[in-house]
Tab-separated table of C-alpha atoms in Angstrom:
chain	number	residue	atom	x	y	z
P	4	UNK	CA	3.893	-17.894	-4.316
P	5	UNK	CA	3.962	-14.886	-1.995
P	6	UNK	CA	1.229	-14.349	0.328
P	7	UNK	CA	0.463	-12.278	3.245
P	8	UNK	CA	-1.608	-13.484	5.803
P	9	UNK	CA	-3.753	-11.211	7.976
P	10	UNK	CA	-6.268	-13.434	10.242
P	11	UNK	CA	-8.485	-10.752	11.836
P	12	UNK	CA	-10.322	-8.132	9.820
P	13	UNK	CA	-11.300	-6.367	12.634
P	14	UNK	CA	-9.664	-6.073	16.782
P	15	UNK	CA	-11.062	-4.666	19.356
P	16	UNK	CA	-9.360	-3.831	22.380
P	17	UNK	CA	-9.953	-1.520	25.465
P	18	UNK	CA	-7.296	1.531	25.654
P	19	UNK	CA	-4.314	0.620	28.133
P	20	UNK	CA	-4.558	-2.793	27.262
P	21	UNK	CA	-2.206	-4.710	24.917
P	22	UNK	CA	-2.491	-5.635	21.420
P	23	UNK	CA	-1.098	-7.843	18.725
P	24	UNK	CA	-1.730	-7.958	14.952
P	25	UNK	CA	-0.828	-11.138	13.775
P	26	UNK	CA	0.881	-11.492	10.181
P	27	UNK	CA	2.111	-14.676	8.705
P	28	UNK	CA	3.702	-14.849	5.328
P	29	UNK	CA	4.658	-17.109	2.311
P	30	UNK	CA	7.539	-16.668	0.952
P	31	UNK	CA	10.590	-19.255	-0.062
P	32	UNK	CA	13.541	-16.396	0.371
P	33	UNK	CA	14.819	-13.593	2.739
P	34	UNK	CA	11.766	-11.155	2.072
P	35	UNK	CA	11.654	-7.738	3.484
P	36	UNK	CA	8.535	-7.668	6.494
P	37	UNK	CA	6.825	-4.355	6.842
P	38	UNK	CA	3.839	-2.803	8.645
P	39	UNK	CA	2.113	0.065	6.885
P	40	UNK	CA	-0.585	2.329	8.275
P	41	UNK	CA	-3.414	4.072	7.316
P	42	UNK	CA	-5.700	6.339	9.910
P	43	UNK	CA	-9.197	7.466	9.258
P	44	UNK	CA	-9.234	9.425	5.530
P	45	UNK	CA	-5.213	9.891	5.210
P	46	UNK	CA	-2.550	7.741	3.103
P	47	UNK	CA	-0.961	4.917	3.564
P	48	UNK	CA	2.382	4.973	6.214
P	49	UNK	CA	5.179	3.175	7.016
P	50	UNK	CA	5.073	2.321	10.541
P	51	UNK	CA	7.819	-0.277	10.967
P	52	UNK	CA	10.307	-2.652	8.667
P	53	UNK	CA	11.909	-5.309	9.872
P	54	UNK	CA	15.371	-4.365	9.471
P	55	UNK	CA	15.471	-1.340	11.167
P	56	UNK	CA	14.216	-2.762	14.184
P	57	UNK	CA	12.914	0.281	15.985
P	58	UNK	CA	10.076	0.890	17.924
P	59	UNK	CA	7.752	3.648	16.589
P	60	UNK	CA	4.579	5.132	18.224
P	61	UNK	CA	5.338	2.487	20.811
P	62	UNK	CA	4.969	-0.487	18.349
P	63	UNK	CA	7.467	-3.187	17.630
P	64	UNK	CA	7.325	-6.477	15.465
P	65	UNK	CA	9.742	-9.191	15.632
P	66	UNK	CA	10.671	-11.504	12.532
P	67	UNK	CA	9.801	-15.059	13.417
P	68	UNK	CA	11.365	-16.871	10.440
P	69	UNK	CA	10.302	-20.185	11.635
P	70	UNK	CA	7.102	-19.485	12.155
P	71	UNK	CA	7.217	-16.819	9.125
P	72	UNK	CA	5.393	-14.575	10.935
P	73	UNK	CA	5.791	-10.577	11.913
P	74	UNK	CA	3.366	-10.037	14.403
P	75	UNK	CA	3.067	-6.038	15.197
P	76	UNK	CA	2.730	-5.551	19.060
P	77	UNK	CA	2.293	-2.491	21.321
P	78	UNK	CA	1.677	-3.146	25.290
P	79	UNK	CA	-0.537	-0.157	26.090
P	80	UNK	CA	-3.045	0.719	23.432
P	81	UNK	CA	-3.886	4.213	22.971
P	82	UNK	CA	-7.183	5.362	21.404
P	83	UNK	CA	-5.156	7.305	18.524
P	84	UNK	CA	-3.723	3.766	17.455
P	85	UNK	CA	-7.189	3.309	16.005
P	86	UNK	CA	-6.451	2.203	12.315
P	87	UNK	CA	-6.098	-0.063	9.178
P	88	UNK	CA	-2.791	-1.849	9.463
P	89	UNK	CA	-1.165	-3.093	6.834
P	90	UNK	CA	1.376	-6.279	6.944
P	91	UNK	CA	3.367	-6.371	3.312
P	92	UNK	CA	6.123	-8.145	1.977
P	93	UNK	CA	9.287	-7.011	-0.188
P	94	UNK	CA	10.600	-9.759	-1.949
P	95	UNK	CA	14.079	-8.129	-2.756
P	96	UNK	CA	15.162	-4.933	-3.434
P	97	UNK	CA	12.776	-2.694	-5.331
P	98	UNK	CA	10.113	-4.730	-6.408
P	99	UNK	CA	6.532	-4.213	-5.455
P	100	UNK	CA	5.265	-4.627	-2.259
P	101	UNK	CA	2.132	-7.533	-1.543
P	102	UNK	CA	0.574	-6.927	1.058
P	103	UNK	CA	-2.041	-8.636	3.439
P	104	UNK	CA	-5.807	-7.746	3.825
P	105	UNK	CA	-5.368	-5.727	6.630
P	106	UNK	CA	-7.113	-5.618	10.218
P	107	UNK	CA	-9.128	-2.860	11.224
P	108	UNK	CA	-8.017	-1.680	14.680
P	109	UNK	CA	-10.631	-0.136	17.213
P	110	UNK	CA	-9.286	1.125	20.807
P	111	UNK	CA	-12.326	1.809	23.107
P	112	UNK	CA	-11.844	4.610	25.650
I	2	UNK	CA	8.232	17.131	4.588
I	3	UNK	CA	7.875	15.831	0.832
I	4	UNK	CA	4.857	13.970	-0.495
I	5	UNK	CA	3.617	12.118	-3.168
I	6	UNK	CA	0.292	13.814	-4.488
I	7	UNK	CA	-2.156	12.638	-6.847
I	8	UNK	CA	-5.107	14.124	-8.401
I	9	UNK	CA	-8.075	14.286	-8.624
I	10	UNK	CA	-9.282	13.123	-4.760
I	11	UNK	CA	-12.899	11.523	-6.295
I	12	UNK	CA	-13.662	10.712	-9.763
I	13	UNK	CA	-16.752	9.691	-11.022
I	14	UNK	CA	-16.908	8.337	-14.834
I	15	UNK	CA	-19.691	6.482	-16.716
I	16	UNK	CA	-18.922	3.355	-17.780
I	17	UNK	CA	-17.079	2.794	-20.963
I	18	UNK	CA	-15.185	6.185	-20.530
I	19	UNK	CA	-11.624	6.986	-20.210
I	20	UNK	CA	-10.134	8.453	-17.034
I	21	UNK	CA	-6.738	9.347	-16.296
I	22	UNK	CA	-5.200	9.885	-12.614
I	23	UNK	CA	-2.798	12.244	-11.903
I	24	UNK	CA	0.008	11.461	-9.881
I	25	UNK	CA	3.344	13.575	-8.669
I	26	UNK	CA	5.944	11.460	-7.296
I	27	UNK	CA	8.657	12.650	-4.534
I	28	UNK	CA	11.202	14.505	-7.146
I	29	UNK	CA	14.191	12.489	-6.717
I	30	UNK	CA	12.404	9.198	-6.095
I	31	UNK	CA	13.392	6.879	-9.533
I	32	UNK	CA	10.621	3.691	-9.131
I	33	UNK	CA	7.173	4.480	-9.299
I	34	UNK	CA	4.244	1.850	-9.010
I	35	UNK	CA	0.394	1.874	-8.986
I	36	UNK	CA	-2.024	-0.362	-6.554
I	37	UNK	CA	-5.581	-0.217	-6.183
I	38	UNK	CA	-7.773	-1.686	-3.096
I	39	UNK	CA	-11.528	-2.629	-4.262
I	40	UNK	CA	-13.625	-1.857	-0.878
I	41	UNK	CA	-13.187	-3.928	1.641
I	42	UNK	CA	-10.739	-6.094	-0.131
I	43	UNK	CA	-6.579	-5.562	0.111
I	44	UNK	CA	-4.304	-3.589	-1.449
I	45	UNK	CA	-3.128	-5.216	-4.720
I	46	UNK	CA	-0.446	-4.391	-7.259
I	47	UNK	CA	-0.685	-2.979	-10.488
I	48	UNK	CA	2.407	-1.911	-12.636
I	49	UNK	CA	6.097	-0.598	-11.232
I	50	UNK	CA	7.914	1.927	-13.391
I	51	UNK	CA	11.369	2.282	-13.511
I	52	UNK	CA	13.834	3.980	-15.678
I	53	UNK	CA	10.880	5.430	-17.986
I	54	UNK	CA	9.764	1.715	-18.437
I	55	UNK	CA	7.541	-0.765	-17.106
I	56	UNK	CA	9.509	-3.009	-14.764
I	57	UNK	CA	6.993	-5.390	-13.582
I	58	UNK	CA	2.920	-5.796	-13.817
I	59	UNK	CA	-0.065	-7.740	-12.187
I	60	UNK	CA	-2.689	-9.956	-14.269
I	61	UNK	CA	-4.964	-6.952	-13.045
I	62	UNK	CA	-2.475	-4.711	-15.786
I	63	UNK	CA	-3.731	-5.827	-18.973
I	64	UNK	CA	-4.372	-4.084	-22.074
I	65	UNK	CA	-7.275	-1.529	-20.776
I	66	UNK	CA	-4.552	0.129	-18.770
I	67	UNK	CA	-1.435	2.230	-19.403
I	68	UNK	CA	1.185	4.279	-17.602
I	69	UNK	CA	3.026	7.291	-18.553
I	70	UNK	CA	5.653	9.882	-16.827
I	71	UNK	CA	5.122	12.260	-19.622
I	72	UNK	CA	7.310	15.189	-18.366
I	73	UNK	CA	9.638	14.237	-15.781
I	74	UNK	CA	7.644	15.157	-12.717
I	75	UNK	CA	3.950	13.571	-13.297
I	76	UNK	CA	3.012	9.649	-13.522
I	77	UNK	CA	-0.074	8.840	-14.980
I	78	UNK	CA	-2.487	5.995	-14.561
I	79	UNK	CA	-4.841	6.145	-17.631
I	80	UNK	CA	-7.771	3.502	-17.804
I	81	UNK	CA	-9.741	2.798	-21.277
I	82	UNK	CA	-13.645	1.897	-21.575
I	83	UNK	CA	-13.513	1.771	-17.962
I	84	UNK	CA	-16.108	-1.302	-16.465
I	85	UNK	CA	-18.362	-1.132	-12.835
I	86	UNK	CA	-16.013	-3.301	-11.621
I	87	UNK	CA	-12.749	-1.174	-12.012
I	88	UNK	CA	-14.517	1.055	-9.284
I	89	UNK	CA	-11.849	1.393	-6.124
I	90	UNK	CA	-8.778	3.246	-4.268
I	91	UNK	CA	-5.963	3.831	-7.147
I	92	UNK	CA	-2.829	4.979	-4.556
I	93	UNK	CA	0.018	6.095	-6.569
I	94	UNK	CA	3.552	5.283	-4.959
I	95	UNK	CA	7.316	5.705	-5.611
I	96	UNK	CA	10.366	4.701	-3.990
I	97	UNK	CA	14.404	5.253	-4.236
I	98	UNK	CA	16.662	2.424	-4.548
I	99	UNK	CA	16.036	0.311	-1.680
I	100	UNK	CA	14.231	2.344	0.526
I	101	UNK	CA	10.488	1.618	1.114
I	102	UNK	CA	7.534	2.739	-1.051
I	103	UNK	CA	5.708	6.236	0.016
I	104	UNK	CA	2.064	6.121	-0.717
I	105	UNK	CA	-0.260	9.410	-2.237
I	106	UNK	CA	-3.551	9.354	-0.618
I	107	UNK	CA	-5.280	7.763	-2.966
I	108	UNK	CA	-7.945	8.553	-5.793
I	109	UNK	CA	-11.788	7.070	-5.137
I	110	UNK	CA	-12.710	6.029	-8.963
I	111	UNK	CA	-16.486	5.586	-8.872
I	112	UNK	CA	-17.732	4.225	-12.221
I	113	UNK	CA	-21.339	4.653	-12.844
């Protein structure tokens, strides 16, 4: 079965400092790893996919297939990187995305 | 920049009505899917839409729900005899052929 595993609801972290959001997921195949976005009151964003391997608003994740996870990482936190982040999965192609519970992201000035 | 839109924002519906959300996908996008997120719980799957058909539903899809693109441009979510517990987020999304999903910004169903 698929599954997306999001361990913390909620991080706290002090602005400069680093931060990960861990994601770990199920899946027997190749799936497709994203991290989706949402700030206070406005949709849902893509931040980063796997594949394109890009760093965006100074985040990056890195596929760990052996350890299935795709833990999004960003050295200095800012306060506007306060957020709901979303880790989902693509199992192929077009079909629908499953994503994780989320974790709540809270950058203290 | 092009977005998908849905409509209305809030709806609030007794219990045992019928509601029907409003959604406007990007215009050349061809897959189009529904999700809802109950508060404080995750975003989960509904239905995906493809080639004016259903291509794939959740257990969560069953009968009290239906989809439509009625005209070409609009993709509708409608929900029969609608229960306390169907109360949450409905985002809208759509998607070309391998490219990832862009998200509306939601409609808050309250059912009373």
């Amino acid at each position: 079965a698929q599954r997306v595993t999001q361990p913390e609801k909620l991080l706290s972290v002090f602005k400069g400092a680093p931060v990960e959001l861990k994601c770990n997921y199920s899946y027997s195949g190749s799936p497709e790893l994203f991290w989706y976005v949402q700030y206070s009151r406005q949709r849902l964003q893509l931040l980063l996919r796997h594949i394109s391997r890009e760093s965006i608003k100074g985040f990056t994740a890195d596929l760990n297939k052996g350890e299935t996870s795709f833990h999004l990482k960003k050295p200095f936190a800012q306060e506007e990187d306060s957020a709901m982040y979303y880790c989902a999965l693509n199992p192929s192609g077009n079909t629908p995305l499953v994503f994780g519970k989320g974790t709540r992201l809270s950058v203290i000035a | 920049e092009p977005e998908v839109t849905q409509t209305p924002s809030h709806q609030v519906t007794q219990m045992g009505q019928e509601v029907i959300l409003r959604c406007v996908p990007i215009s050349n996008h061809l897959y189009f899917y529904w999700y809802r997120q109950i508060l404080g719980q995750k975003v989960e799957f509904l239905v995906s839409f493809y080639n004016n058909e259903i291509s794939e539903k959740s257990e969560i899809f069953d009968d009290q729900f239906s989809v439509e693109r009625p005209d070409g441009s609009n993709f509708t979510l409608k929900i029969r005899s609608t229960k306390l517990e169907d109360s949450a987020m409905y985002f809208c999304a759509s998607g070309r052929e391998n490219t990832e999903a862009f998200f509306g910004q939601g409609t808050r169903l309250t059912v009373v």
